[in-house]
CSV table of C-alpha atoms in Angstrom, one decimal:
chain,number,residue,atom,x,y,z
A,1,MET,CA,-19.6,-71.7,-62.0
A,2,ARG,CA,-19.6,-73.4,-58.5
A,3,SER,CA,-15.8,-73.8,-58.6
A,4,VAL,CA,-15.4,-70.1,-59.5
A,5,LEU,CA,-17.7,-69.1,-56.7
A,6,ARG,CA,-15.8,-71.2,-54.2
A,7,LYS,CA,-12.5,-69.8,-55.3
A,8,TRP,CA,-13.8,-66.2,-55.0
A,9,LEU,CA,-15.0,-66.9,-51.5
A,10,ALA,CA,-11.6,-68.4,-50.6
A,11,ASN,CA,-9.8,-65.4,-52.0
A,12,LEU,CA,-12.0,-63.2,-49.9
A,13,GLY,CA,-11.0,-65.3,-46.9
A,14,VAL,CA,-11.5,-63.4,-43.7
A,15,ALA,CA,-10.4,-60.1,-45.3
A,16,GLY,CA,-13.7,-58.7,-44.1
A,17,LEU,CA,-13.8,-60.5,-40.7
A,18,LEU,CA,-14.0,-57.2,-38.9
A,19,ALA,CA,-16.0,-55.3,-41.6
A,20,PRO,CA,-19.5,-56.2,-40.2
A,21,SER,CA,-18.7,-54.0,-37.2
A,22,GLY,CA,-19.4,-51.0,-39.5
A,23,VAL,CA,-22.8,-52.2,-40.4
A,24,CYS,CA,-23.6,-53.1,-36.8
A,25,LEU,CA,-22.5,-49.6,-35.7
A,26,ALA,CA,-24.8,-47.9,-38.2
A,27,GLN,CA,-27.7,-50.1,-37.1
A,28,ALA,CA,-26.9,-49.5,-33.4
A,29,GLU,CA,-27.0,-45.8,-34.0
A,30,GLY,CA,-30.3,-46.2,-35.8
A,31,VAL,CA,-29.7,-43.2,-38.0
A,32,ALA,CA,-29.0,-42.7,-41.7
A,33,PRO,CA,-25.5,-41.5,-42.6
A,34,GLU,CA,-25.0,-37.7,-42.5
A,35,TYR,CA,-23.1,-38.0,-45.8
A,36,TRP,CA,-22.5,-40.9,-48.2
A,37,GLU,CA,-21.2,-41.4,-51.8
A,38,ALA,CA,-20.6,-44.2,-54.2
A,39,TYR,CA,-17.8,-44.2,-56.8
A,40,GLY,CA,-15.5,-46.6,-58.5
A,41,SER,CA,-14.0,-47.9,-61.7
A,42,ALA,CA,-14.5,-50.6,-64.4
A,43,GLU,CA,-11.6,-51.7,-66.6
A,44,LEU,CA,-11.1,-53.6,-69.8
A,45,GLU,CA,-7.5,-54.9,-70.1
A,46,ALA,CA,-5.7,-56.7,-73.0
A,47,THR,CA,-2.1,-58.1,-72.7
A,48,LEU,CA,-0.1,-59.0,-75.8
A,49,PHE,CA,3.2,-60.9,-75.6
A,50,ALA,CA,6.0,-60.5,-78.0
A,51,GLU,CA,7.0,-64.2,-78.1
A,52,ALA,CA,5.4,-67.6,-77.8
A,53,PRO,CA,5.1,-68.9,-74.2
A,54,GLN,CA,8.1,-70.6,-72.7
A,55,PHE,CA,6.2,-73.2,-70.7
A,56,ALA,CA,3.6,-75.8,-71.6
A,57,GLY,CA,0.0,-74.9,-70.9
A,58,GLN,CA,0.5,-71.1,-71.1
A,59,ASP,CA,-1.8,-69.1,-73.3
A,60,ARG,CA,-0.2,-66.7,-75.8
A,61,ASN,CA,-2.2,-63.5,-74.9
A,62,ASP,CA,-4.8,-62.4,-72.4
A,63,VAL,CA,-8.0,-60.3,-72.0
A,64,SER,CA,-9.7,-59.5,-68.7
A,65,PHE,CA,-12.3,-57.3,-67.1
A,66,ALA,CA,-12.1,-55.8,-63.6
A,67,ILE,CA,-14.5,-53.7,-61.4
A,68,GLU,CA,-13.7,-51.8,-58.2
A,69,PRO,CA,-16.7,-49.9,-56.6
A,70,THR,CA,-16.5,-48.0,-53.3
A,71,PHE,CA,-19.2,-47.1,-50.8
A,72,PHE,CA,-18.4,-44.4,-48.3
A,73,ALA,CA,-20.6,-43.1,-45.4
A,74,GLU,CA,-20.0,-40.7,-42.5
A,75,TRP,CA,-21.6,-40.1,-39.1
A,76,ALA,CA,-20.9,-37.7,-36.2
A,77,ASP,CA,-19.5,-34.9,-38.4
A,78,GLY,CA,-17.0,-37.3,-40.0
A,79,ASP,CA,-15.6,-38.8,-36.8
A,80,VAL,CA,-17.2,-42.1,-37.7
A,81,SER,CA,-17.0,-43.4,-41.3
A,82,LEU,CA,-17.5,-46.7,-43.1
A,83,THR,CA,-15.7,-47.6,-46.3
A,84,VAL,CA,-16.3,-50.8,-48.4
A,85,THR,CA,-14.3,-51.4,-51.6
A,86,PRO,CA,-14.6,-54.8,-53.2
A,87,PHE,CA,-12.5,-55.8,-56.2
A,88,ALA,CA,-13.2,-58.5,-58.8
A,89,ARG,CA,-11.5,-59.6,-62.0
A,90,VAL,CA,-12.6,-62.1,-64.7
A,91,ASP,CA,-9.7,-63.3,-66.9
A,92,GLU,CA,-10.2,-65.4,-70.0
A,93,ALA,CA,-6.7,-67.1,-70.0
A,94,ASP,CA,-5.6,-67.5,-66.4
A,95,ASP,CA,-8.1,-69.0,-63.8
A,96,GLN,CA,-6.0,-67.6,-61.0
A,97,ARG,CA,-6.7,-64.1,-62.2
A,98,THR,CA,-10.5,-64.7,-61.9
A,99,TYR,CA,-10.9,-63.8,-58.3
A,100,MET,CA,-12.4,-61.4,-55.8
A,101,ASP,CA,-11.0,-59.4,-52.9
A,102,LEU,CA,-12.0,-56.8,-50.3
A,103,ARG,CA,-9.5,-54.0,-50.7
A,104,GLU,CA,-11.3,-52.1,-48.0
A,105,ALA,CA,-14.1,-53.0,-45.5
A,106,LYS,CA,-13.4,-50.8,-42.5
A,107,VAL,CA,-14.7,-48.4,-39.9
A,108,ASP,CA,-12.6,-45.4,-39.1
A,109,LEU,CA,-13.1,-43.6,-35.7
A,110,ILE,CA,-11.6,-40.2,-34.7
A,111,LYS,CA,-11.5,-39.0,-31.1
A,112,GLY,CA,-9.3,-35.9,-30.5
A,113,ASP,CA,-5.7,-36.8,-31.4
A,114,PHE,CA,-6.5,-40.5,-31.8
A,115,GLU,CA,-7.7,-42.5,-34.8
A,116,VAL,CA,-8.8,-46.1,-34.9
A,117,THR,CA,-9.3,-48.3,-37.9
A,118,ILE,CA,-11.2,-51.7,-37.6
A,119,GLY,CA,-11.6,-53.9,-40.6
A,120,ALA,CA,-9.8,-54.7,-43.9
A,121,ASP,CA,-7.7,-51.9,-45.2
A,122,THR,CA,-4.8,-51.1,-47.6
A,123,VAL,CA,-1.8,-49.3,-46.1
A,124,PHE,CA,1.3,-48.2,-48.0
A,125,TRP,CA,4.7,-47.4,-46.5
A,126,GLY,CA,7.7,-46.2,-48.4
A,127,LYS,CA,9.4,-43.4,-50.4
A,128,THR,CA,11.5,-44.9,-53.3
A,129,GLU,CA,10.3,-45.4,-56.9
A,130,ALA,CA,11.3,-49.0,-57.8
A,131,ASN,CA,11.5,-51.1,-54.7
A,132,HIS,CA,9.2,-50.7,-51.7
A,133,LEU,CA,11.3,-52.4,-49.0
A,134,VAL,CA,9.6,-51.1,-45.9
A,135,ASP,CA,6.0,-51.7,-47.2
A,136,ILE,CA,5.0,-54.9,-45.3
A,137,ILE,CA,1.4,-54.5,-43.9
A,138,ASN,CA,-0.5,-55.8,-46.9
A,139,GLN,CA,0.1,-58.9,-49.0
A,140,THR,CA,1.2,-58.3,-52.6
A,141,ASP,CA,-1.4,-59.0,-55.3
A,142,ALA,CA,1.0,-60.5,-57.8
A,143,VAL,CA,-1.5,-61.4,-60.5
A,144,GLU,CA,-2.3,-57.7,-60.9
A,145,SER,CA,1.3,-56.5,-61.5
A,146,LEU,CA,4.9,-57.5,-60.9
A,147,ASP,CA,6.0,-54.2,-59.5
A,148,ASP,CA,4.4,-54.6,-56.0
A,149,GLU,CA,1.9,-51.8,-56.7
A,150,ALA,CA,-1.2,-53.8,-56.1
A,151,SER,CA,-2.1,-55.2,-52.6
A,152,LEU,CA,-4.7,-57.4,-51.1
A,153,GLY,CA,-6.9,-56.0,-48.3
A,154,GLN,CA,-5.5,-56.8,-44.8
A,155,PRO,CA,-7.7,-57.4,-41.7
A,156,MET,CA,-6.4,-55.2,-38.9
A,157,ILE,CA,-7.0,-53.0,-35.9
A,158,ARG,CA,-5.0,-49.8,-36.2
A,159,VAL,CA,-4.6,-47.2,-33.5
A,160,ALA,CA,-2.9,-43.9,-34.3
A,161,MET,CA,-1.9,-40.9,-32.2
A,162,LEU,CA,-1.1,-37.5,-33.7
A,163,ASN,CA,1.0,-34.9,-31.9
A,164,ASP,CA,3.6,-32.2,-32.7
A,165,LEU,CA,6.3,-34.8,-33.5
A,166,GLY,CA,4.2,-36.7,-36.0
A,167,GLU,CA,2.0,-39.8,-36.2
A,168,PHE,CA,2.5,-42.9,-34.1
A,169,SER,CA,0.6,-46.0,-35.4
A,170,ALA,CA,0.3,-49.5,-33.9
A,171,TYR,CA,-1.2,-52.4,-35.9
A,172,TYR,CA,-2.7,-55.8,-34.9
A,173,LEU,CA,-3.0,-58.1,-37.9
A,174,PRO,CA,-5.1,-61.2,-37.0
A,175,TYR,CA,-5.0,-63.1,-40.3
A,176,VAL,CA,-2.4,-64.0,-43.0
A,177,ARG,CA,-3.3,-63.3,-46.6
A,178,LEU,CA,-1.6,-65.6,-49.2
A,179,ARG,CA,0.2,-64.0,-52.1
A,180,THR,CA,-1.6,-64.4,-55.5
A,181,PHE,CA,0.3,-66.1,-58.3
A,182,ALA,CA,-0.3,-66.8,-62.0
A,183,GLY,CA,-1.8,-70.2,-62.8
A,184,VAL,CA,-0.6,-72.9,-65.2
A,185,ASN,CA,-2.2,-71.1,-68.2
A,186,GLY,CA,-1.0,-67.6,-67.2
A,187,ARG,CA,2.1,-65.8,-68.4
A,188,LEU,CA,4.6,-64.0,-66.1
A,189,ARG,CA,5.0,-67.1,-63.9
A,190,THR,CA,7.7,-69.4,-62.6
A,191,GLY,CA,8.6,-72.5,-64.7
A,192,LEU,CA,6.9,-74.7,-62.0
A,193,PRO,CA,3.6,-73.0,-61.2
A,194,VAL,CA,2.9,-72.0,-57.6
A,195,ASN,CA,0.2,-74.1,-55.9
A,196,ASN,CA,-1.4,-72.1,-53.1
A,197,ALA,CA,-3.4,-75.2,-52.0
A,198,ARG,CA,0.0,-76.4,-50.7
A,199,ALA,CA,0.9,-73.2,-48.9
A,200,GLU,CA,2.2,-73.5,-45.3
A,201,VAL,CA,2.2,-70.8,-42.6
A,202,ARG,CA,4.8,-71.9,-40.1
A,203,ALA,CA,3.5,-70.2,-37.1
A,204,ALA,CA,1.1,-71.1,-34.2
A,205,GLY,CA,-2.4,-70.5,-35.4
A,206,ASP,CA,-1.6,-71.1,-39.1
A,207,ARG,CA,-3.4,-68.4,-41.2
A,208,PHE,CA,-4.8,-67.0,-38.0
A,209,ALA,CA,-1.3,-66.4,-36.6
A,210,PRO,CA,-1.2,-62.7,-35.5
A,211,SER,CA,1.3,-60.1,-36.6
A,212,PHE,CA,2.1,-56.8,-35.0
A,213,ALA,CA,3.6,-53.6,-36.4
A,214,PHE,CA,4.5,-50.1,-35.3
A,215,ARG,CA,5.3,-47.0,-37.4
A,216,PHE,CA,6.3,-43.4,-36.8
A,217,ASP,CA,5.9,-40.7,-39.5
A,218,GLY,CA,7.2,-37.3,-39.0
A,219,VAL,CA,8.2,-34.2,-40.9
A,220,PHE,CA,11.2,-32.2,-39.7
A,221,GLY,CA,11.8,-29.2,-41.9
A,222,ASP,CA,12.5,-30.5,-45.4
A,223,ALA,CA,12.9,-34.1,-44.2
A,224,ASP,CA,10.1,-36.7,-44.2
A,225,ILE,CA,11.0,-39.6,-41.9
A,226,GLY,CA,9.5,-43.0,-41.3
A,227,LEU,CA,10.5,-45.6,-38.7
A,228,SER,CA,8.9,-49.0,-38.6
A,229,ALA,CA,9.0,-52.4,-36.9
A,230,PHE,CA,7.1,-55.6,-37.8
A,231,HIS,CA,7.0,-59.0,-36.0
A,232,GLY,CA,4.9,-61.8,-37.4
A,233,VAL,CA,4.3,-63.8,-40.6
A,234,SER,CA,6.4,-62.7,-43.6
A,235,ARG,CA,4.5,-61.4,-46.6
A,236,ASP,CA,7.4,-62.8,-48.8
A,237,PRO,CA,7.2,-66.6,-49.1
A,238,SER,CA,10.0,-69.0,-49.8
A,239,PHE,CA,9.2,-72.1,-51.9
A,240,ILE,CA,9.7,-75.8,-51.8
A,241,ALA,CA,9.0,-78.3,-54.7
A,242,THR,CA,5.7,-80.2,-54.5
A,243,ASP,CA,3.2,-82.3,-56.4
A,244,PHE,CA,5.7,-85.0,-57.4
A,245,VAL,CA,5.1,-87.4,-60.3
A,246,ASN,CA,6.9,-90.6,-61.2
A,247,VAL,CA,8.8,-90.2,-64.5
A,248,GLY,CA,11.0,-93.2,-65.5
A,249,GLY,CA,11.4,-94.2,-61.9
A,250,ASN,CA,12.3,-90.7,-60.7
A,251,LEU,CA,10.1,-88.3,-58.7
A,252,VAL,CA,9.8,-85.0,-60.5
A,253,PRO,CA,8.1,-81.9,-59.0
A,254,THR,CA,5.3,-80.3,-61.0
A,255,GLY,CA,4.7,-77.3,-58.7
A,256,LEU,CA,6.0,-75.1,-55.9
A,257,ALA,CA,4.5,-74.7,-52.5
A,258,PRO,CA,4.8,-71.2,-50.8
A,259,ILE,CA,6.2,-71.2,-47.2
A,260,TYR,CA,5.5,-68.3,-44.9
A,261,ASP,CA,7.8,-68.0,-41.8
A,262,GLN,CA,7.9,-65.8,-38.7
A,263,ILE,CA,10.1,-62.8,-39.2
A,264,THR,CA,11.1,-59.6,-37.4
A,265,GLN,CA,11.8,-56.5,-39.5
A,266,LEU,CA,13.1,-53.0,-38.6
A,267,GLY,CA,12.8,-50.3,-41.3
A,268,PHE,CA,13.8,-46.7,-42.0
A,269,ASP,CA,12.6,-44.6,-44.9
A,270,GLY,CA,13.3,-41.0,-45.6
A,271,GLN,CA,12.9,-38.2,-48.1
A,272,TYR,CA,14.7,-34.9,-48.2
A,273,THR,CA,13.5,-32.0,-50.4
A,274,ALA,CA,16.1,-29.6,-51.7
A,275,GLY,CA,14.4,-27.4,-54.2
A,276,PRO,CA,13.7,-29.4,-57.4
A,277,THR,CA,15.6,-32.5,-56.0
A,278,LEU,CA,14.1,-35.2,-53.8
A,279,TYR,CA,16.6,-37.5,-52.0
A,280,LYS,CA,15.0,-40.9,-51.1
A,281,ILE,CA,16.1,-43.9,-49.1
A,282,GLU,CA,14.6,-47.1,-47.7
A,283,VAL,CA,16.6,-49.6,-45.5
A,284,ILE,CA,15.4,-52.8,-43.7
A,285,ALA,CA,17.0,-55.4,-41.5
A,286,ARG,CA,15.1,-58.7,-41.4
A,287,ASP,CA,15.6,-61.8,-39.3
A,288,GLY,CA,13.8,-65.2,-39.9
A,289,GLN,CA,13.4,-64.9,-43.7
A,290,ARG,CA,14.5,-67.9,-45.9
A,291,ASN,CA,16.7,-67.0,-48.9
A,292,LEU,CA,16.4,-68.3,-52.5
A,293,ASN,CA,17.9,-71.7,-51.4
A,294,GLY,CA,15.4,-72.1,-48.6
A,295,VAL,CA,18.0,-71.4,-45.8
A,296,GLU,CA,17.1,-68.9,-43.0
A,297,GLU,CA,19.4,-65.9,-43.3
A,298,GLU,CA,19.5,-62.5,-41.6
A,299,PHE,CA,20.0,-59.8,-44.1
A,300,ILE,CA,20.0,-56.0,-44.8
A,301,ALA,CA,18.6,-54.4,-47.9
A,302,ALA,CA,18.6,-50.8,-49.1
A,303,THR,CA,17.3,-48.7,-52.0
A,304,GLY,CA,18.3,-45.1,-52.4
A,305,GLY,CA,18.6,-42.4,-54.9
A,306,LEU,CA,17.1,-39.1,-56.1
A,307,GLU,CA,14.6,-37.5,-58.4
A,308,TYR,CA,15.4,-34.2,-60.0
A,309,THR,CA,12.5,-32.3,-61.7
A,310,LEU,CA,12.9,-29.8,-64.6
A,311,TYR,CA,9.8,-27.5,-64.4
A,312,GLY,CA,8.2,-25.6,-67.3
A,313,LEU,CA,9.5,-27.5,-70.2
A,314,PHE,CA,7.6,-26.8,-73.4
A,315,ASP,CA,5.9,-24.0,-71.5
A,316,ASN,CA,3.9,-26.2,-69.1
A,317,ALA,CA,5.4,-29.7,-68.9
A,318,ASP,CA,7.5,-31.1,-66.0
A,319,LEU,CA,10.2,-33.8,-66.4
A,320,GLY,CA,11.5,-35.8,-63.5
A,321,LEU,CA,14.8,-37.6,-63.8
A,322,ILE,CA,15.1,-40.7,-61.5
A,323,GLY,CA,18.2,-42.5,-60.4
A,324,GLU,CA,18.3,-45.2,-57.7
A,325,TYR,CA,20.4,-48.2,-56.5
A,326,GLY,CA,19.0,-51.4,-54.9
A,327,TRP,CA,21.2,-53.7,-52.8
A,328,ASP,CA,20.6,-56.8,-50.8
A,329,SER,CA,23.2,-58.4,-48.6
A,330,ARG,CA,22.2,-62.0,-49.7
A,331,GLY,CA,23.4,-61.3,-53.3
A,332,ASP,CA,22.3,-64.1,-55.7
A,333,ASN,CA,20.5,-65.8,-52.8
A,334,ALA,CA,18.1,-62.8,-52.4
A,335,THR,CA,14.4,-63.3,-53.0
A,336,SER,CA,14.2,-59.9,-54.6
A,337,ILE,CA,15.4,-58.9,-58.1
A,338,PHE,CA,16.9,-55.7,-56.7
A,339,GLN,CA,20.0,-57.4,-55.1
A,340,ASN,CA,22.6,-55.3,-57.0
A,341,ASP,CA,20.7,-53.1,-59.5
A,342,VAL,CA,20.8,-49.6,-60.9
A,343,ILE,CA,17.4,-48.1,-61.5
A,344,LEU,CA,17.1,-45.2,-64.0
A,345,GLY,CA,14.0,-43.4,-65.2
A,346,ALA,CA,12.1,-40.4,-66.3
A,347,ARG,CA,8.7,-39.1,-65.5
A,348,LEU,CA,7.0,-36.6,-68.0
A,349,ALA,CA,3.8,-34.8,-67.0
A,350,LEU,CA,2.4,-32.6,-69.7
A,351,ASN,CA,0.1,-30.9,-67.3
A,352,ASP,CA,-2.5,-30.6,-70.0
A,353,GLU,CA,-6.3,-30.8,-69.6
A,354,ASP,CA,-6.2,-34.5,-70.3
A,355,ASP,CA,-3.5,-35.2,-67.5
A,356,THR,CA,-1.2,-36.9,-70.0
A,357,SER,CA,1.8,-38.5,-68.4
A,358,VAL,CA,4.6,-40.9,-69.4
A,359,LEU,CA,6.9,-42.9,-67.0
A,360,ILE,CA,10.0,-44.8,-68.2
A,361,THR,CA,12.1,-46.9,-65.9
A,362,SER,CA,14.9,-49.4,-66.3
A,363,ALA,CA,16.5,-51.8,-63.8
A,364,ILE,CA,20.0,-53.0,-64.7
A,365,ASP,CA,21.9,-55.8,-62.8
A,366,HIS,CA,25.5,-54.9,-63.4
A,367,VAL,CA,26.7,-58.4,-62.2
A,368,HIS,CA,24.6,-60.6,-64.5
A,369,GLY,CA,24.0,-57.9,-67.2
A,370,SER,CA,20.2,-58.5,-67.1
A,371,ALA,CA,17.8,-55.6,-67.5
A,372,SER,CA,14.2,-54.7,-67.7
A,373,LEU,CA,12.7,-51.7,-69.4
A,374,ARG,CA,9.2,-50.4,-68.5
A,375,ALA,CA,7.3,-47.6,-70.2
A,376,GLU,CA,3.8,-46.4,-69.0
A,377,ALA,CA,1.6,-43.7,-70.5
A,378,GLN,CA,-1.9,-42.5,-69.8
A,379,THR,CA,-4.3,-39.8,-70.9
A,380,ARG,CA,-8.0,-38.9,-70.5
A,381,LEU,CA,-10.1,-39.6,-73.5
A,382,ALA,CA,-13.3,-38.1,-72.3
A,383,ASP,CA,-15.0,-37.4,-69.0
A,384,GLY,CA,-14.5,-40.4,-66.8
A,385,TRP,CA,-12.5,-42.4,-69.5
A,386,ILE,CA,-8.8,-43.1,-69.1
A,387,ALA,CA,-6.6,-44.9,-71.6
A,388,GLU,CA,-3.3,-46.5,-70.4
A,389,VAL,CA,-0.5,-48.4,-72.2
A,390,GLU,CA,2.3,-50.3,-70.5
A,391,GLY,CA,5.2,-52.0,-72.2
A,392,VAL,CA,7.8,-54.2,-70.5
A,393,LEU,CA,11.0,-55.7,-72.0
A,394,PHE,CA,13.0,-58.4,-70.3
A,395,LEU,CA,16.5,-58.4,-71.6
A,396,ASN,CA,19.4,-60.9,-71.2
A,397,GLN,CA,17.6,-62.7,-68.3
A,398,ALA,CA,19.0,-66.2,-68.9
A,399,ASP,CA,21.6,-66.0,-66.1
A,400,GLU,CA,19.4,-64.0,-63.7
A,401,PRO,CA,18.2,-66.3,-60.8
A,402,LEU,CA,14.8,-64.7,-60.6
A,403,GLY,CA,14.5,-63.5,-64.2
A,404,ALA,CA,15.1,-66.6,-66.3
A,405,ASP,CA,11.5,-67.7,-66.3
A,406,LEU,CA,10.4,-64.3,-67.7
A,407,GLN,CA,12.9,-64.1,-70.6
A,408,ASP,CA,10.2,-64.8,-73.2
A,409,ASP,CA,7.5,-62.7,-71.5
A,410,SER,CA,8.1,-59.2,-72.8
A,411,PHE,CA,4.6,-57.7,-73.2
A,412,MET,CA,2.4,-54.7,-74.0
A,413,LYS,CA,-0.7,-54.1,-71.8
A,414,MET,CA,-3.6,-51.8,-72.8
A,415,LYS,CA,-6.3,-50.6,-70.4
A,416,LEU,CA,-9.5,-48.7,-70.9
A,417,THR,CA,-10.9,-47.6,-67.6
A,418,TYR,CA,-14.2,-45.8,-66.8
A,419,TYR,CA,-14.4,-43.9,-63.5
A,420,TRP,CA,-17.7,-42.9,-62.0
């Protein structure tokens, strides 16, 4: 129990370094909130794998439980607010999925056209469906999902100004969060497990090395435009072999150490609405990032495509057809799976009283012939109860630089979530 507690505290890190300011603010005012509410969710999750594990030590299947409550309070007619959202998961198979995080622990202040956020927060940038290239403020929570949809809370000070052109935001990020990875017993991991105890942040101040970001969001007619810049510690680590053992006189690595370097990134994302069609694009240029071979390489990456929606099918349903292409100038040396991939998909919303929906996407690498197929469905069972099913197939991954370790990890995940 002590080791679990120590790991939970380590995962929290200083995600809430700035969060106590909200409590101090409330105490300094000496008044109760004008409005407050508490809400959240609790989830039971089971993951079943189609094949036996590829690597020694991995468990066949997995069951876990997660809880994510939120406390929200307001003062000064909503110009001052406090939000605290802790997250915790207990996993029976993978000890690296038994952890705790502060997704949010922040104070938001509004004064005229200015907004200030102090504390830990989760920020999303981007437009495309499959690959969120410009999204860089938060660290990916990779033990929650492989599709970059889950993020760790990031300590920050954010100052935003709103005017007729749009929103201008500046970020100061005082601490580096390490990406989460599956442990030795977990599925969906690399052949050599990642050892975060060996992680290196190659910047002055180590994990307290500051990062800075700027973003502009604006709407011009039917176009939604985002421009962004980031300078600081990369959220995407490179890896070096570590934890060597002597086997027959040869030193053999038993793990990987993540390395976080200083980078500069410029980004553009846009969406244009033309009736039932959405045209989407994300482009980045990054300097300072190491490629799959551990060599620093400047690169450009882009993802673009469209989503066309057919409305009123079967009287009330909507069907969105998705087509995108992902490209990375580093080719096979890219640290992303979307280096030369076509993404196809369909999103069906029945628009019924249970909010039933289905999303099917596939990513096909036309160079290596590898592919992944993902299907997700959810529906409301009763008030507050949501059932979800997700299935992922990894096909022909043997020659894929980043996919070979997942070739036996096709799975089905079932979730039952209660919202209050």
